[in-house]
PDB file of C-alpha atoms and ligand atoms in Angstrom:
ATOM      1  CA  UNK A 291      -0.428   6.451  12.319  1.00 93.00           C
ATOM      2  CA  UNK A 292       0.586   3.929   9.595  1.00 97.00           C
ATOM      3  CA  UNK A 293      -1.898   1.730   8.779  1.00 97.00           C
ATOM      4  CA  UNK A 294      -2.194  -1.495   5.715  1.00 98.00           C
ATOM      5  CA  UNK A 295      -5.614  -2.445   5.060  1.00 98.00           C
ATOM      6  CA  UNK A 296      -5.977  -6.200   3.990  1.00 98.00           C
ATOM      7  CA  UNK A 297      -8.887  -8.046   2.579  1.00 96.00           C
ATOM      8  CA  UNK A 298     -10.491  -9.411  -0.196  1.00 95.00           C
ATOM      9  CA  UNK A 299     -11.973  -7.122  -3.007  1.00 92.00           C
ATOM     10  CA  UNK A 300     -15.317  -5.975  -2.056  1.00 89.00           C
ATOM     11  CA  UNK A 301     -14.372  -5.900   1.588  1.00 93.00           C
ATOM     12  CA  UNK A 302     -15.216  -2.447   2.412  1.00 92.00           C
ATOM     13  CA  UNK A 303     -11.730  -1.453   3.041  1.00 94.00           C
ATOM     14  CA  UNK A 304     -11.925   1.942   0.220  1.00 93.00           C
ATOM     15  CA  UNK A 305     -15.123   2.883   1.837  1.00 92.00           C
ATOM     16  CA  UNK A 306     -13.521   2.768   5.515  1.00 96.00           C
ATOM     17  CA  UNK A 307     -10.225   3.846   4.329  1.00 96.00           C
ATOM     18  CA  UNK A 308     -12.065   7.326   2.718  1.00 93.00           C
ATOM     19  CA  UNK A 309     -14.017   7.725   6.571  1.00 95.00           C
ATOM     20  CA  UNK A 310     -10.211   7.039   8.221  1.00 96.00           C
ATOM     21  CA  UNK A 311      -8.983   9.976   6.122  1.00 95.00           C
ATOM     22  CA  UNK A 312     -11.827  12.200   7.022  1.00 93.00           C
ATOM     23  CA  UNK A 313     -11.084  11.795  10.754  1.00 92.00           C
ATOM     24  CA  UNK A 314      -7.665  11.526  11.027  1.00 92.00           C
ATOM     25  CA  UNK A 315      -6.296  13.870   8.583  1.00 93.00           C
ATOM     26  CA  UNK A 316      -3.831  10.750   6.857  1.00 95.00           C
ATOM     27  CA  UNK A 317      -4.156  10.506   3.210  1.00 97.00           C
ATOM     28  CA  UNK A 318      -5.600   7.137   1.709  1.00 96.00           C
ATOM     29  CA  UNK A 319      -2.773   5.485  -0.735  1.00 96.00           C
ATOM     30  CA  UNK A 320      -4.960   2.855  -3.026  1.00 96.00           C
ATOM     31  CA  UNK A 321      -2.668   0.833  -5.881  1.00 96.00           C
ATOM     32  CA  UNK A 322      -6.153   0.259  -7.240  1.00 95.00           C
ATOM     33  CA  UNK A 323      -7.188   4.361  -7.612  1.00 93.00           C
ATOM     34  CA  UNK A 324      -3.654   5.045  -8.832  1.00 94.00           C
ATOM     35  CA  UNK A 325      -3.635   2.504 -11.282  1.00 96.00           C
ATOM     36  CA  UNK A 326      -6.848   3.115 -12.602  1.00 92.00           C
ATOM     37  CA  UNK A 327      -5.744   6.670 -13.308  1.00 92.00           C
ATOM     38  CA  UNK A 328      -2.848   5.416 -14.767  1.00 95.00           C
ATOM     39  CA  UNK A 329      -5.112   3.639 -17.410  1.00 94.00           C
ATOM     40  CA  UNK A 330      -7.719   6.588 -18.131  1.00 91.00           C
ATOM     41  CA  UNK A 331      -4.180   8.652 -19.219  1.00 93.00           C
ATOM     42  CA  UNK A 332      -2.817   5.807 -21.082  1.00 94.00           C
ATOM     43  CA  UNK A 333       1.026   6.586 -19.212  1.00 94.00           C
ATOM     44  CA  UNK A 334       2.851   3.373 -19.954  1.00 92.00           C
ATOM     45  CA  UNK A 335       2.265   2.636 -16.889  1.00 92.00           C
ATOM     46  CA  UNK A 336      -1.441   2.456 -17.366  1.00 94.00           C
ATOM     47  CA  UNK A 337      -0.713   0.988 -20.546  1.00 93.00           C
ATOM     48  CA  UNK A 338       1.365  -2.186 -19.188  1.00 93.00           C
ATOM     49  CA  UNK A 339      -1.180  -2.495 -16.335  1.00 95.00           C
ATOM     50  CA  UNK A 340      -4.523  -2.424 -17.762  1.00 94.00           C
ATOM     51  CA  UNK A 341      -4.336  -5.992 -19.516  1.00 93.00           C
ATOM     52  CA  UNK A 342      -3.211  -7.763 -16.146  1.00 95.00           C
ATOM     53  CA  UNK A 343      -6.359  -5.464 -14.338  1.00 95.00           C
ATOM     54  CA  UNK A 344      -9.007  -6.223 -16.970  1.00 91.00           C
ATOM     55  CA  UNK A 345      -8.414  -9.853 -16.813  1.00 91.00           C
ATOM     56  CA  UNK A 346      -8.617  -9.689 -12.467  1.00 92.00           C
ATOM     57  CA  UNK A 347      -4.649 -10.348 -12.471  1.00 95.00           C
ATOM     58  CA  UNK A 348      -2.222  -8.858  -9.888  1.00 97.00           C
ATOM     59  CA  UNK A 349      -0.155  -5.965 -11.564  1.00 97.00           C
ATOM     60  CA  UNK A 350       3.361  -7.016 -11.381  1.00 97.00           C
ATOM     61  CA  UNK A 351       5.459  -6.689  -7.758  1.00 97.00           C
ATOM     62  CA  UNK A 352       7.984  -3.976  -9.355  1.00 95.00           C
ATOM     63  CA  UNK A 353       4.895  -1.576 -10.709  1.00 95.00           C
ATOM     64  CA  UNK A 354       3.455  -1.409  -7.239  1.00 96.00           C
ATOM     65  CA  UNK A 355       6.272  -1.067  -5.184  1.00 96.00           C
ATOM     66  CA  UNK A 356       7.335   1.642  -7.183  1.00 94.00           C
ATOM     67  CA  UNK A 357       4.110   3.731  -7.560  1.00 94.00           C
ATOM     68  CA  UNK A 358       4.128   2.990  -3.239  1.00 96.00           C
ATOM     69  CA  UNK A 359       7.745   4.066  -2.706  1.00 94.00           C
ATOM     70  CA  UNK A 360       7.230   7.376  -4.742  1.00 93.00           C
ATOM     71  CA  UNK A 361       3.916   8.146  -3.258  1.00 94.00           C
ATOM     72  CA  UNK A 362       4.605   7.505   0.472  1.00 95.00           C
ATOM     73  CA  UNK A 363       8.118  10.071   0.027  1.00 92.00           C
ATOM     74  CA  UNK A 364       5.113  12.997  -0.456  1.00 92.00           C
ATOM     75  CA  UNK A 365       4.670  15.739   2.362  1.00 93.00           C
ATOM     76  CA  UNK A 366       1.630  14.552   3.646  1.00 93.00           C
ATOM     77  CA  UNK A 367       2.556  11.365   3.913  1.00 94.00           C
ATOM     78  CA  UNK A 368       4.552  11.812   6.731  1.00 93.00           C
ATOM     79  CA  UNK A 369       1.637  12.535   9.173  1.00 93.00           C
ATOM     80  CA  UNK A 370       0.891   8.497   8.203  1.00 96.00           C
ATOM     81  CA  UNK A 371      -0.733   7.215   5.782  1.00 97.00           C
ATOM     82  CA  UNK A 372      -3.593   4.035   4.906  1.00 97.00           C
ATOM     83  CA  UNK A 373      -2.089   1.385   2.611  1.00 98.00           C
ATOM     84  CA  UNK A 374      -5.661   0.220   0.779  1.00 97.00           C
ATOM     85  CA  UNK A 375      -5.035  -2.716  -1.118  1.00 96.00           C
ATOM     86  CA  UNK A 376      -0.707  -2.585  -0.832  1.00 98.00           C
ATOM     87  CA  UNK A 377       1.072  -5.125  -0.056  1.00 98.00           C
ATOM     88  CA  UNK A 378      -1.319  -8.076  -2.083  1.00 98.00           C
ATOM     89  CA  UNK A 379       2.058 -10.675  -1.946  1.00 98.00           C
ATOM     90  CA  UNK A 380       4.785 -11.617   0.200  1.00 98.00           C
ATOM     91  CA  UNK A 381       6.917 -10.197  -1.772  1.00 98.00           C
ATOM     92  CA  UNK A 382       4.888  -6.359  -1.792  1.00 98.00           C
ATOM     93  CA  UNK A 383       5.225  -6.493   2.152  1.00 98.00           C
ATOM     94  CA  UNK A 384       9.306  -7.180   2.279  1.00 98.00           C
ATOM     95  CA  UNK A 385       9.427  -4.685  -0.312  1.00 97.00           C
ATOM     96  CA  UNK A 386       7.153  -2.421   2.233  1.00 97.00           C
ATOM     97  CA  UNK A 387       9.141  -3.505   4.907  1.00 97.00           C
ATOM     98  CA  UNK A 388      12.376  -2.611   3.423  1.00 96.00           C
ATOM     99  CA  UNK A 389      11.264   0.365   2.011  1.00 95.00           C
ATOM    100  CA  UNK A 390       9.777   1.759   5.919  1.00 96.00           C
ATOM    101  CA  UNK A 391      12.868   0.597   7.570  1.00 95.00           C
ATOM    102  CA  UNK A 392      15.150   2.869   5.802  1.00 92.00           C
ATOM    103  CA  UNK A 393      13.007   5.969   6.569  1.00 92.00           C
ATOM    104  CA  UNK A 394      12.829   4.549  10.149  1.00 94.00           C
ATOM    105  CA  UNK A 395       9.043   4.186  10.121  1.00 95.00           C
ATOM    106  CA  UNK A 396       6.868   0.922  10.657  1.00 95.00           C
ATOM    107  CA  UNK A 397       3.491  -0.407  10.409  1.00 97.00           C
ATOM    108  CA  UNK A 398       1.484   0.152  13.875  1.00 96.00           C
ATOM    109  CA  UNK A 399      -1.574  -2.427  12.445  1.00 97.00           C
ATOM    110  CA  UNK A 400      -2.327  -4.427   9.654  1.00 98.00           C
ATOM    111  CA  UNK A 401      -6.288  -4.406   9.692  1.00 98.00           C
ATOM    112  CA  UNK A 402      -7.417  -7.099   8.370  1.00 98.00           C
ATOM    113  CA  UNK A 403     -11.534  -7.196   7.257  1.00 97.00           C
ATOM    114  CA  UNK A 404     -13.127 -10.712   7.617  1.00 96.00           C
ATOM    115  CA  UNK A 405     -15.819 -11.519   4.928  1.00 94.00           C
ATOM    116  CA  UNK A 406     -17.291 -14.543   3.543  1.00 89.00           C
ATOM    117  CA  UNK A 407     -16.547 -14.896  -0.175  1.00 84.00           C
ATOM    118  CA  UNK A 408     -20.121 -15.831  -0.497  1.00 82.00           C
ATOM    119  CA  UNK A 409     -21.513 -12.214   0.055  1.00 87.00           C
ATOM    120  CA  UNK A 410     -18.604 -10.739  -2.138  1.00 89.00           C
ATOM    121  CA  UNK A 411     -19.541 -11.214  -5.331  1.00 87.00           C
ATOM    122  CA  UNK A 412     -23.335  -9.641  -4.393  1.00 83.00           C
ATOM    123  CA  UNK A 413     -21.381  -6.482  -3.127  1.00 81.00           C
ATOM    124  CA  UNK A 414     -19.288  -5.961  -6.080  1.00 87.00           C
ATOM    125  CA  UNK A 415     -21.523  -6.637  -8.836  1.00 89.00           C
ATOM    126  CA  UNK A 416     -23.763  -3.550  -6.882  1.00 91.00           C
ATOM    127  CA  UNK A 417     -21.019  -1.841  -6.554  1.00 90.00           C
ATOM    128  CA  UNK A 418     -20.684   1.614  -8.538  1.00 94.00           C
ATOM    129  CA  UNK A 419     -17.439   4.598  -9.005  1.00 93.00           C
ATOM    130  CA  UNK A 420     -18.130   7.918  -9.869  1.00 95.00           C
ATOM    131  CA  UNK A 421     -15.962   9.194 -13.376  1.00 93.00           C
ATOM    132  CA  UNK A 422     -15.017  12.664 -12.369  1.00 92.00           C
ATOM    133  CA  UNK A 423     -14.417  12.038  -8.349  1.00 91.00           C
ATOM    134  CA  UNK A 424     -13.668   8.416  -8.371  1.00 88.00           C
ATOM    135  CA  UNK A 425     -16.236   8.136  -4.898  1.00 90.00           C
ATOM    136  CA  UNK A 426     -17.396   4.359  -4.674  1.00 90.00           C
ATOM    137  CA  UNK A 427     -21.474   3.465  -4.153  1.00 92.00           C
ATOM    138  CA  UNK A 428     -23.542   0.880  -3.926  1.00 91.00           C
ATOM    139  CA  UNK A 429     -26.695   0.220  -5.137  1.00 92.00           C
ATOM    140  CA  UNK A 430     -28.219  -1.530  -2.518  1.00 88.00           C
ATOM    141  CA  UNK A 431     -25.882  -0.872   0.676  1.00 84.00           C
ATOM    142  CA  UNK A 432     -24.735   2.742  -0.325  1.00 88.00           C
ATOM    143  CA  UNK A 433     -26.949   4.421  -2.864  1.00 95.00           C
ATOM    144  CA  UNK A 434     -26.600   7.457  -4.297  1.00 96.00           C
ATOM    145  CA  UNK A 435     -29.549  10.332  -3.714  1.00 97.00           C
ATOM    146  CA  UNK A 436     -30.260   9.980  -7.523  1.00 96.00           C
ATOM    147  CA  UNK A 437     -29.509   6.965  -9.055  1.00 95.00           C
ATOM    148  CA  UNK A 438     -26.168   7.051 -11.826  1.00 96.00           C
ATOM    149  CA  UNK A 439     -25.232  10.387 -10.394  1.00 97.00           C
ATOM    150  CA  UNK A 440     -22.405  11.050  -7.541  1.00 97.00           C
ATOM    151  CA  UNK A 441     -23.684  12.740  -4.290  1.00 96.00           C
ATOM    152  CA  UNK A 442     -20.457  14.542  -4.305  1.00 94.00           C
ATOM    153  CA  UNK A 443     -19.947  15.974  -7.262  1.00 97.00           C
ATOM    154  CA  UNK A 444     -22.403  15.140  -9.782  1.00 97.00           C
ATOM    155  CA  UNK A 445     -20.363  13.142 -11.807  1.00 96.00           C
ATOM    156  CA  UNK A 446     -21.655  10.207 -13.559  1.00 97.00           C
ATOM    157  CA  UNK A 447     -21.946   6.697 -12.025  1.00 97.00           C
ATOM    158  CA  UNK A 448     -20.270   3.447 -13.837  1.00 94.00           C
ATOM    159  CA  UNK A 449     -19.510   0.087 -13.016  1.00 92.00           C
ATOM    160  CA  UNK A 450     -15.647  -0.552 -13.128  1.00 85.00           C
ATOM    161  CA  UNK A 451     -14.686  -3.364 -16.380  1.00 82.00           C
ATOM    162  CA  UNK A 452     -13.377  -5.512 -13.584  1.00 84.00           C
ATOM    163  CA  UNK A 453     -16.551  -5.284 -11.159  1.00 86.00           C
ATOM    164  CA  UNK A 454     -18.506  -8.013 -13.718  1.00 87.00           C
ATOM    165  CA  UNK A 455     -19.084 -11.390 -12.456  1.00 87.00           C
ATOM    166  CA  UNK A 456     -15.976 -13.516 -14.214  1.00 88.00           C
ATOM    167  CA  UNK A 457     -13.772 -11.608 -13.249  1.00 90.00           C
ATOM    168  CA  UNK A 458     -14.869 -10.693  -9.844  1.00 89.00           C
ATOM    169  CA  UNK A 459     -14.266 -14.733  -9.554  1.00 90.00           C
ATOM    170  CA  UNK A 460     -10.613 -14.562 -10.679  1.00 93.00           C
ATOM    171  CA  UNK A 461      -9.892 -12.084  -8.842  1.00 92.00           C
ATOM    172  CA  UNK A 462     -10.919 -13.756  -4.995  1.00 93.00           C
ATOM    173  CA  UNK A 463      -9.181 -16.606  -6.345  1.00 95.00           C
ATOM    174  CA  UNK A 464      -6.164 -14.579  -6.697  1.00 96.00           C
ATOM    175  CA  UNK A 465      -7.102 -12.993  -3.199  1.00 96.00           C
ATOM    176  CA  UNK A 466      -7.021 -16.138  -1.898  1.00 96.00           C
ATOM    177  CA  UNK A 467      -3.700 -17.498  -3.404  1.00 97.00           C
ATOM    178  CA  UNK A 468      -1.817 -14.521  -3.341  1.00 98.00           C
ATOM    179  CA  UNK A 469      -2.864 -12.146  -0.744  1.00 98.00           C
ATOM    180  CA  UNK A 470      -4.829 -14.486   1.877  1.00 97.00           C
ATOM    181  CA  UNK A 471      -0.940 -15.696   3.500  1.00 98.00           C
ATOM    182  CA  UNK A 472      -0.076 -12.378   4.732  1.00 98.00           C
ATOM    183  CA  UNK A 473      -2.578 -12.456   6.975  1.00 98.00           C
ATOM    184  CA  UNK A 474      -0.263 -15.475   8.651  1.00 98.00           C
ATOM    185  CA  UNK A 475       3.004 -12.743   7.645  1.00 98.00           C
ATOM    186  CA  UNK A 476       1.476 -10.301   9.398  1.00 98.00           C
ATOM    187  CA  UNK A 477       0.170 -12.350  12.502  1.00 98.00           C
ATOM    188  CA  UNK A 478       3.689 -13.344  13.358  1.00 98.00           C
ATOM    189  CA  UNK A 479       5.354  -9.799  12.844  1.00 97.00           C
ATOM    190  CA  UNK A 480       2.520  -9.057  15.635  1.00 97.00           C
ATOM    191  CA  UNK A 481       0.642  -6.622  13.742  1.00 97.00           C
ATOM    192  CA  UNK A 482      -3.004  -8.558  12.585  1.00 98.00           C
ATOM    193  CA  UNK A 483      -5.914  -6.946  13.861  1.00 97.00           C
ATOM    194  CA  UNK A 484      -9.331  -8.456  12.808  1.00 97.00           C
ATOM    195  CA  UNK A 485     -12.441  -7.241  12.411  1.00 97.00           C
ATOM    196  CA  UNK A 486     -15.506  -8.673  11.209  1.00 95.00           C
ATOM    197  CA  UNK A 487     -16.245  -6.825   7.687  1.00 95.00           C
ATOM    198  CA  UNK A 488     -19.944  -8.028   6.942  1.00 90.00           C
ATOM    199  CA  UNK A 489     -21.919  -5.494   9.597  1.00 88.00           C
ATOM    200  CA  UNK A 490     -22.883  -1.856   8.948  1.00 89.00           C
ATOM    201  CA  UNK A 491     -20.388   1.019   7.564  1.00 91.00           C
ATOM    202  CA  UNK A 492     -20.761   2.500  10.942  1.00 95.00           C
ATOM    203  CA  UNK A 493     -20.215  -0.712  12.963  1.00 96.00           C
ATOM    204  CA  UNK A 494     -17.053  -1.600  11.163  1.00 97.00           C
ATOM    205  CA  UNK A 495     -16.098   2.051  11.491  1.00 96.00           C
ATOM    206  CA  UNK A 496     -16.138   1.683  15.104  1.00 96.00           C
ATOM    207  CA  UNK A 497     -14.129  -1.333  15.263  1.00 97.00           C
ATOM    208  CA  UNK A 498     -11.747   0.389  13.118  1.00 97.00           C
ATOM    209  CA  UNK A 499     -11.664   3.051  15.894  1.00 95.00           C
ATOM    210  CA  UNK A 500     -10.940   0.893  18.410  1.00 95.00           C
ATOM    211  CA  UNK A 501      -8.206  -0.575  16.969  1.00 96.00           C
ATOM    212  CA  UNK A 502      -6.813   2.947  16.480  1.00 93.00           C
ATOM    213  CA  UNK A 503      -7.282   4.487  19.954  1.00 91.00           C
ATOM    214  CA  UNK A 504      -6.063   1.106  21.095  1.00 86.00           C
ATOM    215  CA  UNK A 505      -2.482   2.207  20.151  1.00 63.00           C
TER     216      UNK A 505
HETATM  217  P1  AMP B1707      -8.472  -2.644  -6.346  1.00 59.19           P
HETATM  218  O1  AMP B1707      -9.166  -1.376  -6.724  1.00 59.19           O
HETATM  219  O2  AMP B1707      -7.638  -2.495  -5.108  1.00 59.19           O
HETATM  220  O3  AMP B1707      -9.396  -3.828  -6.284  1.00 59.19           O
HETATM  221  O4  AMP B1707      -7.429  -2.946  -7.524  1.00 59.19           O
HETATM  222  C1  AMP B1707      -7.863  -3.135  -8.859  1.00 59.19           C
HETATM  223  C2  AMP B1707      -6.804  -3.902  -9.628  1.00 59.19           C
HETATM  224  O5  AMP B1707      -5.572  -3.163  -9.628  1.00 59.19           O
HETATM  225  C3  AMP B1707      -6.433  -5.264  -9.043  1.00 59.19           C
HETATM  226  O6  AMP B1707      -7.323  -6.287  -9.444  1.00 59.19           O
HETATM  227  C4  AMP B1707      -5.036  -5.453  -9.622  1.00 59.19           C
HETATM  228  O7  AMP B1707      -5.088  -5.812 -10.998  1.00 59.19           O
HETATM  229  C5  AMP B1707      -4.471  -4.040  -9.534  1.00 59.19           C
HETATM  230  N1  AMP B1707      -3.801  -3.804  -8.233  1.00 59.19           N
HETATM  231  C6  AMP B1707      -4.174  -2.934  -7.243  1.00 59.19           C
HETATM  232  N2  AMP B1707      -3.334  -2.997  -6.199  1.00 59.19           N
HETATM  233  C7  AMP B1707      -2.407  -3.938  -6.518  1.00 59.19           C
HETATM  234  C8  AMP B1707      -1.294  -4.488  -5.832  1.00 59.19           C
HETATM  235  N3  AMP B1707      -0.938  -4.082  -4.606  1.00 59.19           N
HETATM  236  N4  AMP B1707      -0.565  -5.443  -6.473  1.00 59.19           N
HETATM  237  C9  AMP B1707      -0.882  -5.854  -7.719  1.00 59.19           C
HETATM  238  N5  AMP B1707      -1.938  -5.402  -8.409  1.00 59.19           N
HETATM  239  C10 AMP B1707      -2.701  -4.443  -7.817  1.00 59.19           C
END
């Protein structure tokens, strides 16, 4: 089962990616999480993307198609995967495209998770990562058992530099420039599935489900 994930930041898509993982055994690929890691080593990678992340910018189309291409040639990859946050332009999903073709795979559904930007900006400023296991929370729709510490592992609870309010705002713009028209991309290829993003965890679970058994 391959699988993109599309929608705006805040969107739910990490949280439902992580419970997609859990049940079907297919690893989660997020640009975001790799990138991020890339910046706490400081690889030049990291290096080169942390200025375009910190400001709410889209890393450049040649970075993320390569960190994609390498990780989706891994072993467990080839069970499927969940694209979180890959392909954000036009050109990301030819280069996704391109890249499948040759290993004769595809894309069975682009899920795409409908949210009002209005309700964004609440979720993200609440929204907390754990340092040592990188496991997202929320403070009012997903909070930890003790607040500042990780359920999982114990680690400590932060808000990520790009979570704060300016830049939350740059970044839907750039959703909504850059990202929003593969929705349209992906409608004509025959591959959008929508589902409404704004109920419960478990009710957009479900949906997800759905989609998935509806193969
Ligand atoms: P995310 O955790 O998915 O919200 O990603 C955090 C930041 O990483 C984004 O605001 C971008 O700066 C960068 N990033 C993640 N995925 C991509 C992508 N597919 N294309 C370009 N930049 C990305």
């Amino acid at each position: 089962m391959n699988l993109v994930f599309l929608g705006p930041p805040g969107a739910g898509k990490g949280t439902q990616a992580n419970l997609v993982t859990k049940q079907c055994g297919i690893p989660q690929i997020s640009t975001g999480d790799i990138l991020r890691s890339a910046v706490a080593n400081q690889t030049p990678m990291g290096v080169k993307a942390k200025r375009y992340m910190d400001d709410g910018l889209l890393v450049p189309d040649d970075v993320v198609v390569g960190i994609v291409e390498e990780r989706l040639s891994s072993d467990d990859c080839v069970v499927g995967f969940i694209l979180d946050g890959f392909p954000r332009t036009v050109a990301q999903a030819d280069a996704l495209k391109v890249m499948l073709q040759g290993a004769g795979r595809s894309i069975e559904h682009v899920i795409s998770f409908e949210v009002d930007h209005s309700v964004l900006l609440g979720r993200l400023t609440g929204r907390r990562m754990c340092r040592s296991c990188g496991r997202g929370f929320h403070v009012v729709f997903d909070p930890p058992a003790e607040t500042g510490v990780c359920d999982g592992c114990g680690g400590e609870l932060y808000q990520r530099e790009d979570d704060r309010e300016e830049t939350i705002r740059r970044r839907l713009e750039v959703y909504d420039e850059q990202t929003a028209p593969l929705k349209s991309y992906y409608e004509a290829a025959s591959l959008l599935r929508k589902i409404d993003a704004l109920g419960t965890i478990e009710s957009v679970q479900l949906a997800i489900q759905n989609i998935i058994a509806s193969r």
